[in-house]
PDB file of C-alpha atoms in Angstrom:
ATOM      1  CA  MET A1163      31.597   4.619 -20.128  1.00 48.00           C
ATOM      2  CA  PRO A1164      28.427   4.639 -22.290  1.00 53.00           C
ATOM      3  CA  SER A1165      26.115   7.707 -22.091  1.00 56.00           C
ATOM      4  CA  GLY A1166      22.773   4.682 -21.393  1.00 57.00           C
ATOM      5  CA  ALA A1167      25.547   3.726 -18.221  1.00 53.00           C
ATOM      6  CA  LEU A1168      25.564   7.223 -17.065  1.00 52.00           C
ATOM      7  CA  LYS A1169      21.907   7.560 -17.660  1.00 62.00           C
ATOM      8  CA  CYS A1170      20.806   4.793 -15.636  1.00 63.00           C
ATOM      9  CA  LEU A1171      23.157   5.374 -12.844  1.00 64.00           C
ATOM     10  CA  SER A1172      21.679   9.030 -12.848  1.00 82.00           C
ATOM     11  CA  TYR A1173      18.756   7.612 -12.457  1.00 82.00           C
ATOM     12  CA  ALA A1174      19.539   5.261  -9.998  1.00 82.00           C
ATOM     13  CA  SER A1175      20.917   7.523  -7.749  1.00 86.00           C
ATOM     14  CA  ALA A1176      17.881  10.509  -8.382  1.00 85.00           C
ATOM     15  CA  ARG A1177      15.499   7.539  -7.058  1.00 88.00           C
ATOM     16  CA  GLN A1178      17.280   6.502  -3.827  1.00 89.00           C
ATOM     17  CA  LEU A1179      17.446  10.290  -3.318  1.00 88.00           C
ATOM     18  CA  PHE A1180      13.754  10.023  -3.569  1.00 88.00           C
ATOM     19  CA  ILE A1181      13.484   7.086  -1.057  1.00 90.00           C
ATOM     20  CA  GLN A1182      15.605   8.414   1.387  1.00 91.00           C
ATOM     21  CA  ASP A1183      13.304  12.019   1.311  1.00 89.00           C
ATOM     22  CA  LEU A1184      10.502  10.241   1.511  1.00 87.00           C
ATOM     23  CA  LEU A1185      11.188   7.502   4.313  1.00 90.00           C
ATOM     24  CA  ALA A1186      12.371  10.738   5.829  1.00 92.00           C
ATOM     25  CA  ASP A1187       8.965  12.245   6.518  1.00 89.00           C
ATOM     26  CA  VAL A1188       6.956   8.570   5.883  1.00 86.00           C
ATOM     27  CA  GLU A1189       6.386   6.285   8.766  1.00 87.00           C
ATOM     28  CA  VAL A1190       6.919   2.989   8.440  1.00 89.00           C
ATOM     29  CA  VAL A1191       5.247   0.346   9.927  1.00 92.00           C
ATOM     30  CA  SER A1192       5.178  -3.433   9.580  1.00 91.00           C
ATOM     31  CA  TYR A1193       3.120  -5.977   8.254  1.00 92.00           C
ATOM     32  CA  THR A1194       2.409  -7.979  11.463  1.00 95.00           C
ATOM     33  CA  LYS A1195       0.549 -11.416  12.166  1.00 97.00           C
ATOM     34  CA  ASN A1196      -1.824  -9.723  13.599  1.00 97.00           C
ATOM     35  CA  THR A1197      -2.074  -7.849  10.186  1.00 97.00           C
ATOM     36  CA  ALA A1198      -2.015 -11.242   8.133  1.00 97.00           C
ATOM     37  CA  LEU A1199      -4.622 -11.999  10.493  1.00 98.00           C
ATOM     38  CA  LEU A1200      -6.928  -9.078   9.734  1.00 98.00           C
ATOM     39  CA  ALA A1201      -6.605  -9.635   5.901  1.00 98.00           C
ATOM     40  CA  GLY A1202      -7.306 -12.861   6.455  1.00 98.00           C
ATOM     41  CA  LYS A1203     -11.023 -12.336   7.977  1.00 98.00           C
ATOM     42  CA  ILE A1204     -11.458  -9.293   6.137  1.00 98.00           C
ATOM     43  CA  ASP A1205     -10.989 -11.792   3.051  1.00 98.00           C
ATOM     44  CA  GLY A1206     -13.196 -14.749   4.073  1.00 98.00           C
ATOM     45  CA  GLU A1207     -15.785 -12.256   5.038  1.00 97.00           C
ATOM     46  CA  GLN A1208     -15.918 -10.737   1.299  1.00 97.00           C
ATOM     47  CA  SER A1209     -15.272 -13.995   0.028  1.00 96.00           C
ATOM     48  CA  SER A1210     -18.639 -15.282   1.432  1.00 97.00           C
ATOM     49  CA  LEU A1211     -20.207 -12.102   0.052  1.00 96.00           C
ATOM     50  CA  GLY A1212     -18.874 -12.890  -3.626  1.00 97.00           C
ATOM     51  CA  VAL A1213     -16.060 -10.012  -3.058  1.00 97.00           C
ATOM     52  CA  VAL A1214     -12.918 -10.473  -5.043  1.00 96.00           C
ATOM     53  CA  ILE A1215     -10.068  -7.896  -3.093  1.00 97.00           C
ATOM     54  CA  ARG A1216      -6.669  -8.378  -5.057  1.00 96.00           C
ATOM     55  CA  SER A1217      -4.190  -9.471  -1.949  1.00 96.00           C
ATOM     56  CA  VAL A1218      -1.484  -6.116  -2.434  1.00 96.00           C
ATOM     57  CA  ASP A1219      -4.879  -4.079  -1.982  1.00 96.00           C
ATOM     58  CA  LEU A1220      -6.224  -6.329   0.915  1.00 97.00           C
ATOM     59  CA  PHE A1221      -2.478  -6.486   2.599  1.00 97.00           C
ATOM     60  CA  ILE A1222      -2.008  -2.081   2.417  1.00 96.00           C
ATOM     61  CA  GLY A1223      -5.767  -2.295   4.194  1.00 97.00           C
ATOM     62  CA  ALA A1224      -5.656  -4.294   6.612  1.00 98.00           C
ATOM     63  CA  THR A1225      -2.222  -3.095   7.546  1.00 97.00           C
ATOM     64  CA  ALA A1226      -4.102   1.233   7.215  1.00 97.00           C
ATOM     65  CA  LEU A1227      -7.126  -0.584   9.497  1.00 97.00           C
ATOM     66  CA  GLU A1228      -4.594  -1.711  12.000  1.00 96.00           C
ATOM     67  CA  HIS A1229      -2.819   1.396  12.724  1.00 95.00           C
ATOM     68  CA  GLY A1230      -6.057   3.474  12.062  1.00 96.00           C
ATOM     69  CA  TYR A1231      -4.694   5.075   8.749  1.00 96.00           C
ATOM     70  CA  SER A1232      -6.663   6.723   5.820  1.00 96.00           C
ATOM     71  CA  ILE A1233      -5.734   5.563   2.440  1.00 95.00           C
ATOM     72  CA  ALA A1234      -5.262   7.650  -0.103  1.00 94.00           C
ATOM     73  CA  THR A1235      -4.828   6.666  -3.601  1.00 94.00           C
ATOM     74  CA  VAL A1236      -6.436   6.668  -7.244  1.00 93.00           C
ATOM     75  CA  ASN A1237      -7.429   3.426  -6.711  1.00 87.00           C
ATOM     76  CA  LEU A1238     -10.493   4.205  -5.212  1.00 93.00           C
ATOM     77  CA  ARG A1239     -12.774   0.750  -6.552  1.00 93.00           C
ATOM     78  CA  HIS A1240     -10.115  -1.576  -4.906  1.00 92.00           C
ATOM     79  CA  PHE A1241     -10.203  -0.226  -1.691  1.00 96.00           C
ATOM     80  CA  ARG A1242     -13.269   0.888  -1.269  1.00 96.00           C
ATOM     81  CA  LEU A1243     -13.920  -3.344  -1.225  1.00 97.00           C
ATOM     82  CA  ILE A1244     -12.240  -3.235   2.791  1.00 98.00           C
ATOM     83  CA  PRO A1245     -15.110  -2.583   5.057  1.00 97.00           C
ATOM     84  CA  GLY A1246     -14.111   0.172   7.709  1.00 97.00           C
ATOM     85  CA  LEU A1247     -11.641   1.363   5.463  1.00 98.00           C
ATOM     86  CA  ASN A1248     -11.478   5.042   4.824  1.00 97.00           C
ATOM     87  CA  VAL A1249     -10.539   5.975   1.121  1.00 97.00           C
ATOM     88  CA  LEU A1250      -9.166   9.010  -0.217  1.00 97.00           C
ATOM     89  CA  GLN A1251      -9.216  10.556  -3.701  1.00 95.00           C
ATOM     90  CA  LEU A1252      -6.028  11.381  -4.712  1.00 91.00           C
TER      91      LEU A1252
END
């Protein structure tokens, strides 16, 4: 097997182990119909004020709000556009 293929395989294995360890320590929550409705409500309210929130940030933020979680991120600017969301700087 070429060394590049071995390097890829070892990276893939290391990544898989990282994900397994992460999932052992982190609660995974579902994106539900209620989350989607909350995201739509936030998007409509913010859009009417001329505020545009990227969809992926909106979905993450709405999920956090629905479950009463804060967001820890380096992306403060985007998440602070979501009213009521507690944003912590990493």
